[in-house]
Coordinates of C-alpha atoms in Angstrom, one line a residue:
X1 CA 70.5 14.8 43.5
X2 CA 72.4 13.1 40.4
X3 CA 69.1 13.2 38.5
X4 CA 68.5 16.6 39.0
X5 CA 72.4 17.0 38.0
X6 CA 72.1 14.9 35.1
X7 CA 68.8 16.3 34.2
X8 CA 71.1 19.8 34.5
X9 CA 74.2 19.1 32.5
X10 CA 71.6 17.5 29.5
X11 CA 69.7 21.1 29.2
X12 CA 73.0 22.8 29.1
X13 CA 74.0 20.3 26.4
X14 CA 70.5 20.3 24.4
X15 CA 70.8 24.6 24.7
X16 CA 74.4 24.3 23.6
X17 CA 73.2 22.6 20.4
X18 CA 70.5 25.1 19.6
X19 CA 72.8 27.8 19.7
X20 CA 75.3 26.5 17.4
X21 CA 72.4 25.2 15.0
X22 CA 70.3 28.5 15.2
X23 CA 73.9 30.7 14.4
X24 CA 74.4 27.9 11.4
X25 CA 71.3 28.7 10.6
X26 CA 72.0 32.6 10.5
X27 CA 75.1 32.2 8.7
X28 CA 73.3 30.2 6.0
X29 CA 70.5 32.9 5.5
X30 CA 73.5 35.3 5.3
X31 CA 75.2 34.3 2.8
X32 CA 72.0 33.4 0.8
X33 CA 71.2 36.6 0.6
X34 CA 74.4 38.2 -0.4
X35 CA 74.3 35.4 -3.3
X36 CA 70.9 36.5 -4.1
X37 CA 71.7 40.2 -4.0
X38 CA 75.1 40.0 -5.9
X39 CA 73.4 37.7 -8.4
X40 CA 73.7 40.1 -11.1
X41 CA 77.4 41.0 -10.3
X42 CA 78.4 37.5 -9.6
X43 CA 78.4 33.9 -9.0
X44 CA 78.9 32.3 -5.8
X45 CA 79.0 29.2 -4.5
X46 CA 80.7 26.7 -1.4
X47 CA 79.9 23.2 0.1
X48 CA 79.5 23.6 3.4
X49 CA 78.8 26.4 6.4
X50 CA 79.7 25.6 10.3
X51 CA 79.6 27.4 12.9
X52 CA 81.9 26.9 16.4
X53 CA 81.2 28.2 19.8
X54 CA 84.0 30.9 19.6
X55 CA 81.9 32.9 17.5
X56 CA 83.3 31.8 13.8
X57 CA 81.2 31.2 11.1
X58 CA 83.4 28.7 8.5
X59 CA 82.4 28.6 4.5
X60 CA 84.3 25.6 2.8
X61 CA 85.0 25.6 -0.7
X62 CA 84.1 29.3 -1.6
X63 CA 84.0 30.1 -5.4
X64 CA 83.7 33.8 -6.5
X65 CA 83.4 34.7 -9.9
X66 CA 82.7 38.5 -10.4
X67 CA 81.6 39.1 -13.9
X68 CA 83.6 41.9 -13.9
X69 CA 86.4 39.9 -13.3
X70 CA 86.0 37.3 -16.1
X71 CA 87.8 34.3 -14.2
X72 CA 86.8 32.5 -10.4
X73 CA 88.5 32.9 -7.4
X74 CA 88.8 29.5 -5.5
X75 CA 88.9 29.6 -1.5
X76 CA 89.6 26.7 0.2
X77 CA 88.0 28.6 3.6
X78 CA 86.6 31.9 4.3
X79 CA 86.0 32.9 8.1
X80 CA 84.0 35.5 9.6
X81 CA 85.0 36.2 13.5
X82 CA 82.8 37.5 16.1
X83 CA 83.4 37.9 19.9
X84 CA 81.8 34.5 20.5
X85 CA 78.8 32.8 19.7
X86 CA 76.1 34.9 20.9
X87 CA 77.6 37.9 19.4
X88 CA 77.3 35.9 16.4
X89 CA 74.0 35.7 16.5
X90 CA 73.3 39.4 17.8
X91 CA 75.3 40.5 14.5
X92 CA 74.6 38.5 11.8
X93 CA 71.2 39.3 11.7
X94 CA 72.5 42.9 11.6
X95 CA 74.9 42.7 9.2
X96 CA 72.5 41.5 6.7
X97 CA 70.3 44.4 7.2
X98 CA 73.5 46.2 6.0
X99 CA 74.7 47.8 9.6
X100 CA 78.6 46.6 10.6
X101 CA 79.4 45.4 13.5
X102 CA 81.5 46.8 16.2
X103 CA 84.5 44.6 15.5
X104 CA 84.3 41.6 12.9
X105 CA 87.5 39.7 11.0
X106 CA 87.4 38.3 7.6
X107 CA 90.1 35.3 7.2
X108 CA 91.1 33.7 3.5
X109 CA 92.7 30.9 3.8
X110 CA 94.1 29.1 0.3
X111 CA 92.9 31.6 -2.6
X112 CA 93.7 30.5 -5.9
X113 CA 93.2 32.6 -9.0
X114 CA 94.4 31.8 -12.2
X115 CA 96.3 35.5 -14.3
X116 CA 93.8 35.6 -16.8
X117 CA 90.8 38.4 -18.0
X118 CA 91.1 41.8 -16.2
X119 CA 93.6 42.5 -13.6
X120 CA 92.6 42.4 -9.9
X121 CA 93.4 45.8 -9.3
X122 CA 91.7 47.4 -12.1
X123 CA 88.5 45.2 -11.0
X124 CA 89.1 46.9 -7.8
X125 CA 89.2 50.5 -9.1
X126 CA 85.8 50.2 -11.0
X127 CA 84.2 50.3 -6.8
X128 CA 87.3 52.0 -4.9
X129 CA 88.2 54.4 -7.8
X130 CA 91.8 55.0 -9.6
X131 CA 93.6 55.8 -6.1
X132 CA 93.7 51.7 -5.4
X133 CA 96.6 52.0 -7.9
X134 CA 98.6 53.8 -6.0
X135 CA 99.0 51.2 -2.7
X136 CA 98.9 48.3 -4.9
X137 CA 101.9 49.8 -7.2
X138 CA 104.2 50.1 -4.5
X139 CA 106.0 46.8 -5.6
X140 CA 106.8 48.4 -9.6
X141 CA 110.1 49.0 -10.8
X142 CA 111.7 50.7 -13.7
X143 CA 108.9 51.8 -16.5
X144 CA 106.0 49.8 -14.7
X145 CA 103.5 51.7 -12.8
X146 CA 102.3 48.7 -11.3
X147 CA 102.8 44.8 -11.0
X148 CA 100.3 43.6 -13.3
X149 CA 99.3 40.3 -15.1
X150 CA 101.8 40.4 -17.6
X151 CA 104.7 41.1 -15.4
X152 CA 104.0 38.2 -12.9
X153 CA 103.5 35.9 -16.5
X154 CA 107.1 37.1 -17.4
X155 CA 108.1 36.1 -13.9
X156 CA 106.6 32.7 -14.4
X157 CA 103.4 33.1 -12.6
X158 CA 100.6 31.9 -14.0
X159 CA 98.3 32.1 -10.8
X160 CA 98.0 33.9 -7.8
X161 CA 97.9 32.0 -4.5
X162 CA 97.3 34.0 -1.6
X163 CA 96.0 33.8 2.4
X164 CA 94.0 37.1 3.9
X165 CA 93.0 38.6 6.7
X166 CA 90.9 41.9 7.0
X167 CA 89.7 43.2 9.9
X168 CA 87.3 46.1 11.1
X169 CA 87.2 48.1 14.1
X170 CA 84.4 50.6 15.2
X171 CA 85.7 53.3 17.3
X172 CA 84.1 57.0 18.4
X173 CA 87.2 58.7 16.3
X174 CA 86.7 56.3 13.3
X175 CA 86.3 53.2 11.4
X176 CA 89.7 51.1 11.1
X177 CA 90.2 48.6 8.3
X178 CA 93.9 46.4 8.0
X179 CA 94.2 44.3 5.4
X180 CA 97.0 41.5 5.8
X181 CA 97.3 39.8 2.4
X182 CA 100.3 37.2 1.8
X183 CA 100.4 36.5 -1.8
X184 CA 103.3 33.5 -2.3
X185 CA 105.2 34.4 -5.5
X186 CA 104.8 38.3 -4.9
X187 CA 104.9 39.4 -0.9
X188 CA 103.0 40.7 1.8
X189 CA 100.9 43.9 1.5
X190 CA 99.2 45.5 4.7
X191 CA 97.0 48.4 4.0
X192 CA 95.2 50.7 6.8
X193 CA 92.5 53.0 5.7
X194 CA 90.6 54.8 8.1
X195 CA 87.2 56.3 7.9
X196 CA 85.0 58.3 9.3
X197 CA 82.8 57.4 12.2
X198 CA 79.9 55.5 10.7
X199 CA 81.5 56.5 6.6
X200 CA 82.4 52.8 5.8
X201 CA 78.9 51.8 6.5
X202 CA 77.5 54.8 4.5
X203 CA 79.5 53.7 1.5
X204 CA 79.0 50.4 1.4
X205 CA 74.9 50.9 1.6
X206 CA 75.7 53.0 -1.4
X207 CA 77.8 50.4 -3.2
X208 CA 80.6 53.9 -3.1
X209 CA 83.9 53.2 -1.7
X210 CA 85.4 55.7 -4.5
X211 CA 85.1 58.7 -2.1

């Protein structure tokens, strides 16, 4: 009887481990593939991917450098969340063929970007359009439209270091997206944009978030 228990608890253990080294496995090809597809937009790098058994998929040491940009953007981690690990591995597979999940949170933990080359936000209207202004130039005062590079500079800034956290929803009525983002010398910003159902997915298979 404690053979056949021992013999019990060591499958569960041994099937435990393939599931966590199948998902790492999945998370690798994912991000691959968005390095190869982006290739010609930007360079990206980490060194390492881990998966846990809540369903999180961990990239250490993330840089981004968008040529569009013209400077990196260090991330100490970046986090996808799932609703445990075999939704993981249901989704991931998915997501690379370009279909969102139901529900999926991105986390940032310890961005760094240095102020130089073009401003984040105007980077961000080349995909999102001229409208991303608007939100983002909440924090302006007096003649400024906006809080850009040389404003933080003259406030003594001379990088940006940030935590995020962006999360998606699927719903019948809509697609919700919050975006939590805590930049130290400047102040929190939460943004809510919602979309119709299926839209966001649309748009992003079109590389088109303008409209």
């Amino acid at each position: 009887m404690i053979r056949k228990l021992g013999s019990i608890v060591m499958l569960l253990f041994l099937l435990a481990l393939c599931l966590k080294g199948y998902a790492t496995y999945l998370a690798f090809q994912f991000v691959e593939q968005v390095k190869h597809e982006q290739q010609s937009n930007m360079s990206l790098s980490y060194s390492w991917v881990s998966v846990d058994y809540k369903g999180q998929v961990h990239f250490q040491d993330v840089v981004v450098m968008p040529f569009g940009l013209k400077r990196p953007i260090n991330i100490d981690e970046l986090s996808l969340s799932f609703d445990g690990v075999l939704s993981l591995i249901n989704e991931l597979p998915e997501l690379q063929r370009g279909h969102l999940p139901s529900k999926v949170t991105a986390s940032i933990q310890g961005l760094n970007m240095p102020l130089r080359g073009r401003g984040l936000d105007e980077w961000l209207a080349l995909f999102a359009g001229e409208k991303i202004h608007v939100p983002l130039g909440l924090h302006a005062c007096g003649k400024r439209s906006r809080v850009d590079f040389d404003a933080l500079q003259a406030m003594g800034i001379d990088e940006i270091r940030a935590t995020a956290q962006i999360k998606y929803l699927e719903s019948s009525s809509g697609d919700d997206i919050t975006l939590a983002l805590d930049i130290d010398q400047v102040g929190v910003f939460d943004l809510q944009s919602t979309w119709t159902a299926g839209g966001l997915e649309k748009a992003l298979r079109k590389r088109d978030l303008a409209n």
